[in-house]
PDB file of N, CA, C and O in Angstrom:
ATOM      1  N   MET A  21       0.848  -1.179   0.000  1.00  0.00           N
ATOM      2  CA  MET A  21       0.000   0.000   0.000  1.00  0.00           C
ATOM      3  C   MET A  21       0.893   1.242   0.000  1.00  0.00           C
ATOM      4  O   MET A  21       1.841   1.338   0.766  1.00  0.00           O
ATOM      5  N   ARG A  22       0.565   2.183  -0.845  1.00  0.00           N
ATOM      6  CA  ARG A  22       1.315   3.429  -0.942  1.00  0.00           C
ATOM      7  C   ARG A  22       0.757   4.452   0.042  1.00  0.00           C
ATOM      8  O   ARG A  22      -0.456   4.637   0.134  1.00  0.00           O
ATOM      9  N   ILE A  23       1.637   5.130   0.752  1.00  0.00           N
ATOM     10  CA  ILE A  23       1.238   6.180   1.686  1.00  0.00           C
ATOM     11  C   ILE A  23       1.880   7.487   1.235  1.00  0.00           C
ATOM     12  O   ILE A  23       3.091   7.549   1.033  1.00  0.00           O
ATOM     13  N   ASP A  24       1.070   8.521   1.047  1.00  0.00           N
ATOM     14  CA  ASP A  24       1.552   9.827   0.622  1.00  0.00           C
ATOM     15  C   ASP A  24       1.235  10.875   1.676  1.00  0.00           C
ATOM     16  O   ASP A  24       0.347  10.694   2.510  1.00  0.00           O
ATOM     17  N   THR A  25       1.932  11.983   1.607  1.00  0.00           N
ATOM     18  CA  THR A  25       1.701  13.107   2.503  1.00  0.00           C
ATOM     19  C   THR A  25       0.572  13.971   1.967  1.00  0.00           C
ATOM     20  O   THR A  25       0.582  14.360   0.798  1.00  0.00           O
ATOM     21  N   GLN A  26      -0.393  14.252   2.825  1.00  0.00           N
ATOM     22  CA  GLN A  26      -1.500  15.141   2.466  1.00  0.00           C
ATOM     23  C   GLN A  26      -1.273  16.486   3.139  1.00  0.00           C
ATOM     24  O   GLN A  26      -0.962  16.549   4.322  1.00  0.00           O
ATOM     25  N   PHE A  27      -1.444  17.553   2.390  1.00  0.00           N
ATOM     26  CA  PHE A  27      -1.325  18.899   2.929  1.00  0.00           C
ATOM     27  C   PHE A  27      -2.715  19.479   3.122  1.00  0.00           C
ATOM     28  O   PHE A  27      -3.621  19.215   2.331  1.00  0.00           O
ATOM     29  N   SER A  28      -2.882  20.275   4.169  1.00  0.00           N
ATOM     30  CA  SER A  28      -4.133  20.983   4.431  1.00  0.00           C
ATOM     31  C   SER A  28      -3.822  22.465   4.549  1.00  0.00           C
ATOM     32  O   SER A  28      -2.882  22.843   5.247  1.00  0.00           O
ATOM     33  N   ALA A  29      -4.615  23.285   3.863  1.00  0.00           N
ATOM     34  CA  ALA A  29      -4.422  24.728   3.912  1.00  0.00           C
ATOM     35  C   ALA A  29      -5.768  25.389   4.167  1.00  0.00           C
ATOM     36  O   ALA A  29      -6.758  25.057   3.524  1.00  0.00           O
ATOM     37  N   PHE A  30      -5.787  26.303   5.110  1.00  0.00           N
ATOM     38  CA  PHE A  30      -6.987  27.074   5.399  1.00  0.00           C
ATOM     39  C   PHE A  30      -6.935  28.350   4.564  1.00  0.00           C
ATOM     40  O   PHE A  30      -5.961  29.097   4.619  1.00  0.00           O
ATOM     41  N   LEU A  31      -7.977  28.584   3.776  1.00  0.00           N
ATOM     42  CA  LEU A  31      -7.995  29.692   2.835  1.00  0.00           C
ATOM     43  C   LEU A  31      -9.129  30.654   3.126  1.00  0.00           C
ATOM     44  O   LEU A  31     -10.222  30.236   3.508  1.00  0.00           O
ATOM     45  N   VAL A  32      -8.869  31.917   2.904  1.00  0.00           N
ATOM     46  CA  VAL A  32      -9.930  32.911   2.958  1.00  0.00           C
ATOM     47  C   VAL A  32     -10.815  32.683   1.741  1.00  0.00           C
ATOM     48  O   VAL A  32     -10.328  32.437   0.638  1.00  0.00           O
ATOM     49  N   ASN A  33     -12.123  32.740   1.939  1.00  0.00           N
ATOM     50  CA  ASN A  33     -13.056  32.471   0.842  1.00  0.00           C
ATOM     51  C   ASN A  33     -13.262  33.738   0.017  1.00  0.00           C
ATOM     52  O   ASN A  33     -14.202  34.503   0.222  1.00  0.00           O
ATOM     53  N   ARG A  34     -12.344  33.955  -0.937  1.00  0.00           N
ATOM     54  CA  ARG A  34     -12.463  35.080  -1.871  1.00  0.00           C
ATOM     55  C   ARG A  34     -11.835  34.679  -3.198  1.00  0.00           C
ATOM     56  O   ARG A  34     -10.987  33.786  -3.248  1.00  0.00           O
ATOM     57  N   PRO A  35     -12.243  35.313  -4.275  1.00  0.00           N
ATOM     58  CA  PRO A  35     -11.757  34.942  -5.606  1.00  0.00           C
ATOM     59  C   PRO A  35     -10.230  35.031  -5.721  1.00  0.00           C
ATOM     60  O   PRO A  35      -9.610  35.975  -5.222  1.00  0.00           O
ATOM     61  N   GLY A  36      -9.656  34.034  -6.357  1.00  0.00           N
ATOM     62  CA  GLY A  36      -8.237  34.057  -6.662  1.00  0.00           C
ATOM     63  C   GLY A  36      -7.316  33.372  -5.680  1.00  0.00           C
ATOM     64  O   GLY A  36      -6.155  33.136  -5.990  1.00  0.00           O
ATOM     65  N   VAL A  37      -7.794  33.050  -4.496  1.00  0.00           N
ATOM     66  CA  VAL A  37      -6.920  32.463  -3.480  1.00  0.00           C
ATOM     67  C   VAL A  37      -6.467  31.062  -3.888  1.00  0.00           C
ATOM     68  O   VAL A  37      -5.277  30.736  -3.798  1.00  0.00           O
ATOM     69  N   LEU A  38      -7.367  30.240  -4.359  1.00  0.00           N
ATOM     70  CA  LEU A  38      -6.997  28.903  -4.824  1.00  0.00           C
ATOM     71  C   LEU A  38      -6.034  28.998  -6.006  1.00  0.00           C
ATOM     72  O   LEU A  38      -5.054  28.246  -6.088  1.00  0.00           O
ATOM     73  N   ALA A  39      -6.274  29.936  -6.887  1.00  0.00           N
ATOM     74  CA  ALA A  39      -5.390  30.128  -8.046  1.00  0.00           C
ATOM     75  C   ALA A  39      -3.976  30.505  -7.610  1.00  0.00           C
ATOM     76  O   ALA A  39      -2.996  30.081  -8.223  1.00  0.00           O
ATOM     77  N   GLN A  40      -3.848  31.290  -6.550  1.00  0.00           N
ATOM     78  CA  GLN A  40      -2.528  31.674  -6.060  1.00  0.00           C
ATOM     79  C   GLN A  40      -1.737  30.448  -5.595  1.00  0.00           C
ATOM     80  O   GLN A  40      -0.541  30.332  -5.892  1.00  0.00           O
ATOM     81  N   ILE A  41      -2.398  29.553  -4.881  1.00  0.00           N
ATOM     82  CA  ILE A  41      -1.716  28.355  -4.391  1.00  0.00           C
ATOM     83  C   ILE A  41      -1.323  27.450  -5.548  1.00  0.00           C
ATOM     84  O   ILE A  41      -0.171  27.000  -5.641  1.00  0.00           O
ATOM     85  N   THR A  42      -2.250  27.187  -6.434  1.00  0.00           N
ATOM     86  CA  THR A  42      -1.942  26.289  -7.547  1.00  0.00           C
ATOM     87  C   THR A  42      -0.896  26.905  -8.479  1.00  0.00           C
ATOM     88  O   THR A  42      -0.085  26.185  -9.057  1.00  0.00           O
ATOM     89  N   ARG A  43      -0.873  28.215  -8.595  1.00  0.00           N
ATOM     90  CA  ARG A  43       0.146  28.885  -9.411  1.00  0.00           C
ATOM     91  C   ARG A  43       1.537  28.679  -8.807  1.00  0.00           C
ATOM     92  O   ARG A  43       2.501  28.399  -9.525  1.00  0.00           O
ATOM     93  N   GLN A  44       1.636  28.785  -7.477  1.00  0.00           N
ATOM     94  CA  GLN A  44       2.930  28.562  -6.818  1.00  0.00           C
ATOM     95  C   GLN A  44       3.414  27.125  -7.019  1.00  0.00           C
ATOM     96  O   GLN A  44       4.600  26.883  -7.256  1.00  0.00           O
ATOM     97  N   LEU A  45       2.496  26.170  -6.914  1.00  0.00           N
ATOM     98  CA  LEU A  45       2.861  24.769  -7.134  1.00  0.00           C
ATOM     99  C   LEU A  45       3.275  24.535  -8.583  1.00  0.00           C
ATOM    100  O   LEU A  45       4.251  23.827  -8.855  1.00  0.00           O
ATOM    101  N   ALA A  46       2.573  25.148  -9.509  1.00  0.00           N
ATOM    102  CA  ALA A  46       2.898  24.994 -10.931  1.00  0.00           C
ATOM    103  C   ALA A  46       4.258  25.611 -11.255  1.00  0.00           C
ATOM    104  O   ALA A  46       5.039  25.039 -12.022  1.00  0.00           O
ATOM    105  N   LYS A  47       4.561  26.779 -10.671  1.00  0.00           N
ATOM    106  CA  LYS A  47       5.858  27.415 -10.902  1.00  0.00           C
ATOM    107  C   LYS A  47       6.998  26.526 -10.435  1.00  0.00           C
ATOM    108  O   LYS A  47       8.080  26.540 -11.012  1.00  0.00           O
ATOM    109  N   ALA A  48       6.753  25.730  -9.390  1.00  0.00           N
ATOM    110  CA  ALA A  48       7.762  24.806  -8.870  1.00  0.00           C
ATOM    111  C   ALA A  48       7.737  23.473  -9.620  1.00  0.00           C
ATOM    112  O   ALA A  48       8.455  22.547  -9.259  1.00  0.00           O
ATOM    113  N   ARG A  49       6.886  23.375 -10.646  1.00  0.00           N
ATOM    114  CA  ARG A  49       6.746  22.173 -11.472  1.00  0.00           C
ATOM    115  C   ARG A  49       6.290  20.962 -10.655  1.00  0.00           C
ATOM    116  O   ARG A  49       6.739  19.847 -10.854  1.00  0.00           O
ATOM    117  N   LEU A  50       5.375  21.217  -9.733  1.00  0.00           N
ATOM    118  CA  LEU A  50       4.762  20.164  -8.925  1.00  0.00           C
ATOM    119  C   LEU A  50       3.408  19.797  -9.514  1.00  0.00           C
ATOM    120  O   LEU A  50       2.668  20.674  -9.957  1.00  0.00           O
ATOM    121  N   ASN A  51       3.101  18.528  -9.503  1.00  0.00           N
ATOM    122  CA  ASN A  51       1.805  18.054  -9.971  1.00  0.00           C
ATOM    123  C   ASN A  51       0.919  17.719  -8.780  1.00  0.00           C
ATOM    124  O   ASN A  51       1.377  17.098  -7.819  1.00  0.00           O
ATOM    125  N   ILE A  52      -0.337  18.122  -8.852  1.00  0.00           N
ATOM    126  CA  ILE A  52      -1.314  17.760  -7.828  1.00  0.00           C
ATOM    127  C   ILE A  52      -1.903  16.417  -8.225  1.00  0.00           C
ATOM    128  O   ILE A  52      -2.481  16.282  -9.296  1.00  0.00           O
ATOM    129  N   VAL A  53      -1.748  15.439  -7.342  1.00  0.00           N
ATOM    130  CA  VAL A  53      -2.222  14.085  -7.612  1.00  0.00           C
ATOM    131  C   VAL A  53      -3.683  13.931  -7.187  1.00  0.00           C
ATOM    132  O   VAL A  53      -4.470  13.270  -7.856  1.00  0.00           O
ATOM    133  N   ALA A  54      -4.044  14.559  -6.076  1.00  0.00           N
ATOM    134  CA  ALA A  54      -5.415  14.509  -5.559  1.00  0.00           C
ATOM    135  C   ALA A  54      -5.698  15.823  -4.837  1.00  0.00           C
ATOM    136  O   ALA A  54      -4.799  16.426  -4.258  1.00  0.00           O
ATOM    137  N   MET A  55      -6.967  16.247  -4.896  1.00  0.00           N
ATOM    138  CA  MET A  55      -7.316  17.516  -4.261  1.00  0.00           C
ATOM    139  C   MET A  55      -8.795  17.517  -3.893  1.00  0.00           C
ATOM    140  O   MET A  55      -9.635  17.003  -4.638  1.00  0.00           O
ATOM    141  N   THR A  56      -9.095  18.123  -2.755  1.00  0.00           N
ATOM    142  CA  THR A  56     -10.480  18.353  -2.360  1.00  0.00           C
ATOM    143  C   THR A  56     -10.546  19.700  -1.641  1.00  0.00           C
ATOM    144  O   THR A  56      -9.573  20.137  -1.024  1.00  0.00           O
ATOM    145  N   LEU A  57     -11.686  20.357  -1.756  1.00  0.00           N
ATOM    146  CA  LEU A  57     -11.873  21.650  -1.117  1.00  0.00           C
ATOM    147  C   LEU A  57     -13.256  21.688  -0.498  1.00  0.00           C
ATOM    148  O   LEU A  57     -14.253  21.391  -1.158  1.00  0.00           O
ATOM    149  N   VAL A  58     -13.305  22.042   0.770  1.00  0.00           N
ATOM    150  CA  VAL A  58     -14.570  22.218   1.487  1.00  0.00           C
ATOM    151  C   VAL A  58     -14.611  23.674   1.916  1.00  0.00           C
ATOM    152  O   VAL A  58     -13.644  24.188   2.477  1.00  0.00           O
ATOM    153  N   ASP A  59     -15.724  24.339   1.643  1.00  0.00           N
ATOM    154  CA  ASP A  59     -15.772  25.757   1.980  1.00  0.00           C
ATOM    155  C   ASP A  59     -17.028  26.135   2.733  1.00  0.00           C
ATOM    156  O   ASP A  59     -18.014  25.401   2.756  1.00  0.00           O
ATOM    157  N   SER A  60     -16.952  27.292   3.366  1.00  0.00           N
ATOM    158  CA  SER A  60     -18.098  27.923   4.005  1.00  0.00           C
ATOM    159  C   SER A  60     -18.117  29.361   3.498  1.00  0.00           C
ATOM    160  O   SER A  60     -17.339  29.724   2.624  1.00  0.00           O
ATOM    161  N   SER A  61     -18.935  30.188   4.070  1.00  0.00           N
ATOM    162  CA  SER A  61     -19.007  31.571   3.597  1.00  0.00           C
ATOM    163  C   SER A  61     -17.752  32.374   3.955  1.00  0.00           C
ATOM    164  O   SER A  61     -17.441  33.361   3.305  1.00  0.00           O
ATOM    165  N   GLU A  62     -17.015  31.946   4.970  1.00  0.00           N
ATOM    166  CA  GLU A  62     -15.849  32.708   5.427  1.00  0.00           C
ATOM    167  C   GLU A  62     -14.507  32.119   5.024  1.00  0.00           C
ATOM    168  O   GLU A  62     -13.555  32.855   4.794  1.00  0.00           O
ATOM    169  N   HIS A  63     -14.397  30.802   5.005  1.00  0.00           N
ATOM    170  CA  HIS A  63     -13.108  30.181   4.710  1.00  0.00           C
ATOM    171  C   HIS A  63     -13.303  28.834   4.026  1.00  0.00           C
ATOM    172  O   HIS A  63     -14.410  28.310   3.968  1.00  0.00           O
ATOM    173  N   GLY A  64     -12.205  28.305   3.539  1.00  0.00           N
ATOM    174  CA  GLY A  64     -12.218  26.981   2.931  1.00  0.00           C
ATOM    175  C   GLY A  64     -11.037  26.177   3.444  1.00  0.00           C
ATOM    176  O   GLY A  64     -10.056  26.735   3.915  1.00  0.00           O
ATOM    177  N   VAL A  65     -11.146  24.870   3.347  1.00  0.00           N
ATOM    178  CA  VAL A  65     -10.052  23.983   3.707  1.00  0.00           C
ATOM    179  C   VAL A  65      -9.684  23.194   2.453  1.00  0.00           C
ATOM    180  O   VAL A  65     -10.490  22.439   1.925  1.00  0.00           O
ATOM    181  N   LEU A  66      -8.476  23.432   1.977  1.00  0.00           N
ATOM    182  CA  LEU A  66      -7.951  22.739   0.811  1.00  0.00           C
ATOM    183  C   LEU A  66      -7.069  21.597   1.297  1.00  0.00           C
ATOM    184  O   LEU A  66      -6.174  21.808   2.115  1.00  0.00           O
ATOM    185  N   ARG A  67      -7.338  20.396   0.813  1.00  0.00           N
ATOM    186  CA  ARG A  67      -6.497  19.237   1.110  1.00  0.00           C
ATOM    187  C   ARG A  67      -6.000  18.694  -0.214  1.00  0.00           C
ATOM    188  O   ARG A  67      -6.781  18.538  -1.159  1.00  0.00           O
ATOM    189  N   PHE A  68      -4.693  18.423  -0.294  1.00  0.00           N
ATOM    190  CA  PHE A  68      -4.145  17.934  -1.558  1.00  0.00           C
ATOM    191  C   PHE A  68      -2.890  17.103  -1.340  1.00  0.00           C
ATOM    192  O   PHE A  68      -2.247  17.171  -0.298  1.00  0.00           O
ATOM    193  N   VAL A  69      -2.580  16.312  -2.361  1.00  0.00           N
ATOM    194  CA  VAL A  69      -1.391  15.476  -2.403  1.00  0.00           C
ATOM    195  C   VAL A  69      -0.631  15.865  -3.664  1.00  0.00           C
ATOM    196  O   VAL A  69      -1.227  15.982  -4.737  1.00  0.00           O
ATOM    197  N   CYS A  70       0.679  16.087  -3.536  1.00  0.00           N
ATOM    198  CA  CYS A  70       1.530  16.411  -4.679  1.00  0.00           C
ATOM    199  C   CYS A  70       2.456  15.237  -4.976  1.00  0.00           C
ATOM    200  O   CYS A  70       2.661  14.361  -4.141  1.00  0.00           O
ATOM    201  N   ASP A  71       3.057  15.271  -6.146  1.00  0.00           N
ATOM    202  CA  ASP A  71       3.959  14.198  -6.538  1.00  0.00           C
ATOM    203  C   ASP A  71       5.308  14.259  -5.832  1.00  0.00           C
ATOM    204  O   ASP A  71       6.057  13.287  -5.835  1.00  0.00           O
ATOM    205  N   ASN A  72       5.634  15.377  -5.182  1.00  0.00           N
ATOM    206  CA  ASN A  72       6.884  15.514  -4.436  1.00  0.00           C
ATOM    207  C   ASN A  72       6.580  16.283  -3.153  1.00  0.00           C
ATOM    208  O   ASN A  72       6.553  17.513  -3.142  1.00  0.00           O
ATOM    209  N   ALA A  73       6.370  15.551  -2.077  1.00  0.00           N
ATOM    210  CA  ALA A  73       5.931  16.162  -0.816  1.00  0.00           C
ATOM    211  C   ALA A  73       6.973  17.110  -0.229  1.00  0.00           C
ATOM    212  O   ALA A  73       6.623  18.176   0.282  1.00  0.00           O
ATOM    213  N   GLU A  74       8.235  16.758  -0.288  1.00  0.00           N
ATOM    214  CA  GLU A  74       9.267  17.624   0.286  1.00  0.00           C
ATOM    215  C   GLU A  74       9.368  18.955  -0.453  1.00  0.00           C
ATOM    216  O   GLU A  74       9.481  20.016   0.168  1.00  0.00           O
ATOM    217  N   LYS A  75       9.302  18.916  -1.754  1.00  0.00           N
ATOM    218  CA  LYS A  75       9.345  20.147  -2.547  1.00  0.00           C
ATOM    219  C   LYS A  75       8.088  20.981  -2.300  1.00  0.00           C
ATOM    220  O   LYS A  75       8.160  22.205  -2.185  1.00  0.00           O
ATOM    221  N   ALA A  76       6.943  20.326  -2.191  1.00  0.00           N
ATOM    222  CA  ALA A  76       5.692  21.037  -1.907  1.00  0.00           C
ATOM    223  C   ALA A  76       5.757  21.718  -0.549  1.00  0.00           C
ATOM    224  O   ALA A  76       5.311  22.862  -0.400  1.00  0.00           O
ATOM    225  N   ARG A  77       6.328  21.049   0.429  1.00  0.00           N
ATOM    226  CA  ARG A  77       6.468  21.631   1.769  1.00  0.00           C
ATOM    227  C   ARG A  77       7.314  22.897   1.711  1.00  0.00           C
ATOM    228  O   ARG A  77       6.986  23.914   2.338  1.00  0.00           O
ATOM    229  N   THR A  78       8.379  22.873   0.945  1.00  0.00           N
ATOM    230  CA  THR A  78       9.246  24.042   0.797  1.00  0.00           C
ATOM    231  C   THR A  78       8.505  25.191   0.124  1.00  0.00           C
ATOM    232  O   THR A  78       8.558  26.329   0.576  1.00  0.00           O
ATOM    233  N   VAL A  79       7.797  24.891  -0.954  1.00  0.00           N
ATOM    234  CA  VAL A  79       7.052  25.927  -1.689  1.00  0.00           C
ATOM    235  C   VAL A  79       5.971  26.528  -0.801  1.00  0.00           C
ATOM    236  O   VAL A  79       5.825  27.759  -0.729  1.00  0.00           O
ATOM    237  N   LEU A  80       5.226  25.696  -0.108  1.00  0.00           N
ATOM    238  CA  LEU A  80       4.151  26.203   0.753  1.00  0.00           C
ATOM    239  C   LEU A  80       4.705  27.016   1.920  1.00  0.00           C
ATOM    240  O   LEU A  80       4.132  28.023   2.311  1.00  0.00           O
ATOM    241  N   GLY A  81       5.822  26.578   2.466  1.00  0.00           N
ATOM    242  CA  GLY A  81       6.428  27.292   3.592  1.00  0.00           C
ATOM    243  C   GLY A  81       6.921  28.666   3.212  1.00  0.00           C
ATOM    244  O   GLY A  81       6.857  29.606   4.001  1.00  0.00           O
ATOM    245  N   SER A  82       7.399  28.810   1.981  1.00  0.00           N
ATOM    246  CA  SER A  82       7.951  30.098   1.558  1.00  0.00           C
ATOM    247  C   SER A  82       6.897  31.042   0.974  1.00  0.00           C
ATOM    248  O   SER A  82       7.145  32.234   0.846  1.00  0.00           O
ATOM    249  N   SER A  83       5.718  30.521   0.623  1.00  0.00           N
ATOM    250  CA  SER A  83       4.729  31.367  -0.040  1.00  0.00           C
ATOM    251  C   SER A  83       3.417  31.499   0.717  1.00  0.00           C
ATOM    252  O   SER A  83       2.513  32.159   0.238  1.00  0.00           O
ATOM    253  N   HIS A  84       3.283  30.900   1.889  1.00  0.00           N
ATOM    254  CA  HIS A  84       1.978  30.886   2.553  1.00  0.00           C
ATOM    255  C   HIS A  84       1.501  32.259   3.004  1.00  0.00           C
ATOM    256  O   HIS A  84       0.315  32.466   3.193  1.00  0.00           O
ATOM    257  N   ASP A  85       2.387  33.215   3.164  1.00  0.00           N
ATOM    258  CA  ASP A  85       1.967  34.563   3.568  1.00  0.00           C
ATOM    259  C   ASP A  85       1.287  35.317   2.432  1.00  0.00           C
ATOM    260  O   ASP A  85       0.664  36.338   2.656  1.00  0.00           O
ATOM    261  N   HIS A  86       1.394  34.805   1.218  1.00  0.00           N
ATOM    262  CA  HIS A  86       0.837  35.499   0.064  1.00  0.00           C
ATOM    263  C   HIS A  86      -0.619  35.150  -0.194  1.00  0.00           C
ATOM    264  O   HIS A  86      -1.242  35.716  -1.059  1.00  0.00           O
ATOM    265  N   TRP A  87      -1.171  34.160   0.519  1.00  0.00           N
ATOM    266  CA  TRP A  87      -2.559  33.789   0.323  1.00  0.00           C
ATOM    267  C   TRP A  87      -3.172  33.604   1.633  1.00  0.00           C
ATOM    268  O   TRP A  87      -3.751  33.642   2.351  1.00  0.00           O
TER     269      TRP A  87
END
């Protein structure tokens, strides 16, 4: 059985926030293998798995203040 790292990000529910995260991952040439998003009127919770967890952790750590 394969076990992968899942990331969870709490997002403000406004236009463009999801695009900012996926743009950062794309710039780092990371592929999203699985993704789900649950939202309410105020915030959303994005959960996803990338093809390179260590690289994704670095990208998210350096860019999380931007979204």
